[in-house]
Amino acid sequence: MKRMFAVLAALMLPIAAAATELVMVEQPGCVWCARWDAEIAPAYPKTAEGRFAPLRRVDLRAIPDDLTLDRRVRFTPTFLLVDDGRELARIEGYPGADFFWPLLGDMLATHAGYAAPGN
């Protein structure tokens, strides 16, 4: 029985990897990344947006090969909405909490079919 669950869990891994993600491209010393970490990061995984598009962090100088980007990332932070590793949209820079949430919601709705709870 345990083996069957292990096999089922292993089969589900590729499905989870193909899910919609919000990729945060960052680099050491980025003050705007630190500001995002202070203002948004603690709440993000607890939000509907965070559950719909879990956060994945990558370093600007080590962007993984499993991501297919529309163009090179030049600024940190840059937030990439990806599905199955392919970029759908991006937010370049961190505009502050008052602007980040609406920009993220619009990006998720327009490019990933997200509907905010209650809408």
PDB file of N, CA and C in Angstrom, residues 1-13:
ATOM      1  N   MET A   1       0.821  -1.185   0.000  1.00  0.00           N
ATOM      2  CA  MET A   1       0.000   0.000   0.000  1.00  0.00           C
ATOM      3  C   MET A   1       0.874   1.262   0.000  1.00  0.00           C
ATOM      4  N   LYS A   2       1.911   1.263   0.830  1.00  0.00           N
ATOM      5  CA  LYS A   2       2.808   2.421   0.878  1.00  0.00           C
ATOM      6  C   LYS A   2       3.476   2.643  -0.471  1.00  0.00           C
ATOM      7  N   ARG A   3       3.831   1.548  -1.119  1.00  0.00           N
ATOM      8  CA  ARG A   3       4.493   1.666  -2.421  1.00  0.00           C
ATOM      9  C   ARG A   3       3.547   2.272  -3.453  1.00  0.00           C
ATOM     10  N   MET A   4       2.284   1.909  -3.396  1.00  0.00           N
ATOM     11  CA  MET A   4       1.315   2.453  -4.328  1.00  0.00           C
ATOM     12  C   MET A   4       1.195   3.973  -4.144  1.00  0.00           C
ATOM     13  N   PHE A   5       1.179   4.433  -2.897  1.00  0.00           N
ATOM     14  CA  PHE A   5       1.120   5.868  -2.643  1.00  0.00           C
ATOM     15  C   PHE A   5       2.382   6.570  -3.125  1.00  0.00           C
ATOM     16  N   ALA A   6       3.519   5.934  -2.966  1.00  0.00           N
ATOM     17  CA  ALA A   6       4.776   6.521  -3.447  1.00  0.00           C
ATOM     18  C   ALA A   6       4.765   6.645  -4.967  1.00  0.00           C
ATOM     19  N   VAL A   7       4.244   5.634  -5.642  1.00  0.00           N
ATOM     20  CA  VAL A   7       4.166   5.681  -7.108  1.00  0.00           C
ATOM     21  C   VAL A   7       3.198   6.776  -7.542  1.00  0.00           C
ATOM     22  N   LEU A   8       2.050   6.867  -6.884  1.00  0.00           N
ATOM     23  CA  LEU A   8       1.081   7.918  -7.214  1.00  0.00           C
ATOM     24  C   LEU A   8       1.669   9.302  -6.971  1.00  0.00           C
ATOM     25  N   ALA A   9       2.384   9.474  -5.880  1.00  0.00           N
ATOM     26  CA  ALA A   9       3.016  10.763  -5.588  1.00  0.00           C
ATOM     27  C   ALA A   9       4.054  11.111  -6.640  1.00  0.00           C
ATOM     28  N   ALA A  10       4.829  10.141  -7.058  1.00  0.00           N
ATOM     29  CA  ALA A  10       5.845  10.381  -8.096  1.00  0.00           C
ATOM     30  C   ALA A  10       5.194  10.754  -9.421  1.00  0.00           C
ATOM     31  N   LEU A  11       4.061  10.140  -9.729  1.00  0.00           N
ATOM     32  CA  LEU A  11       3.365  10.467 -10.969  1.00  0.00           C
ATOM     33  C   LEU A  11       2.775  11.872 -10.936  1.00  0.00           C
ATOM     34  N   MET A  12       2.452  12.367  -9.756  1.00  0.00           N
ATOM     35  CA  MET A  12       1.869  13.690  -9.628  1.00  0.00           C
ATOM     36  C   MET A  12       2.913  14.794  -9.700  1.00  0.00           C
ATOM     37  N   LEU A  13       4.175  14.503  -9.498  1.00  0.00           N
ATOM     38  CA  LEU A  13       5.205  15.533  -9.527  1.00  0.00           C
ATOM     39  C   LEU A  13       5.252  16.297 -10.836  1.00  0.00           C
TER      40      LEU A  13
END
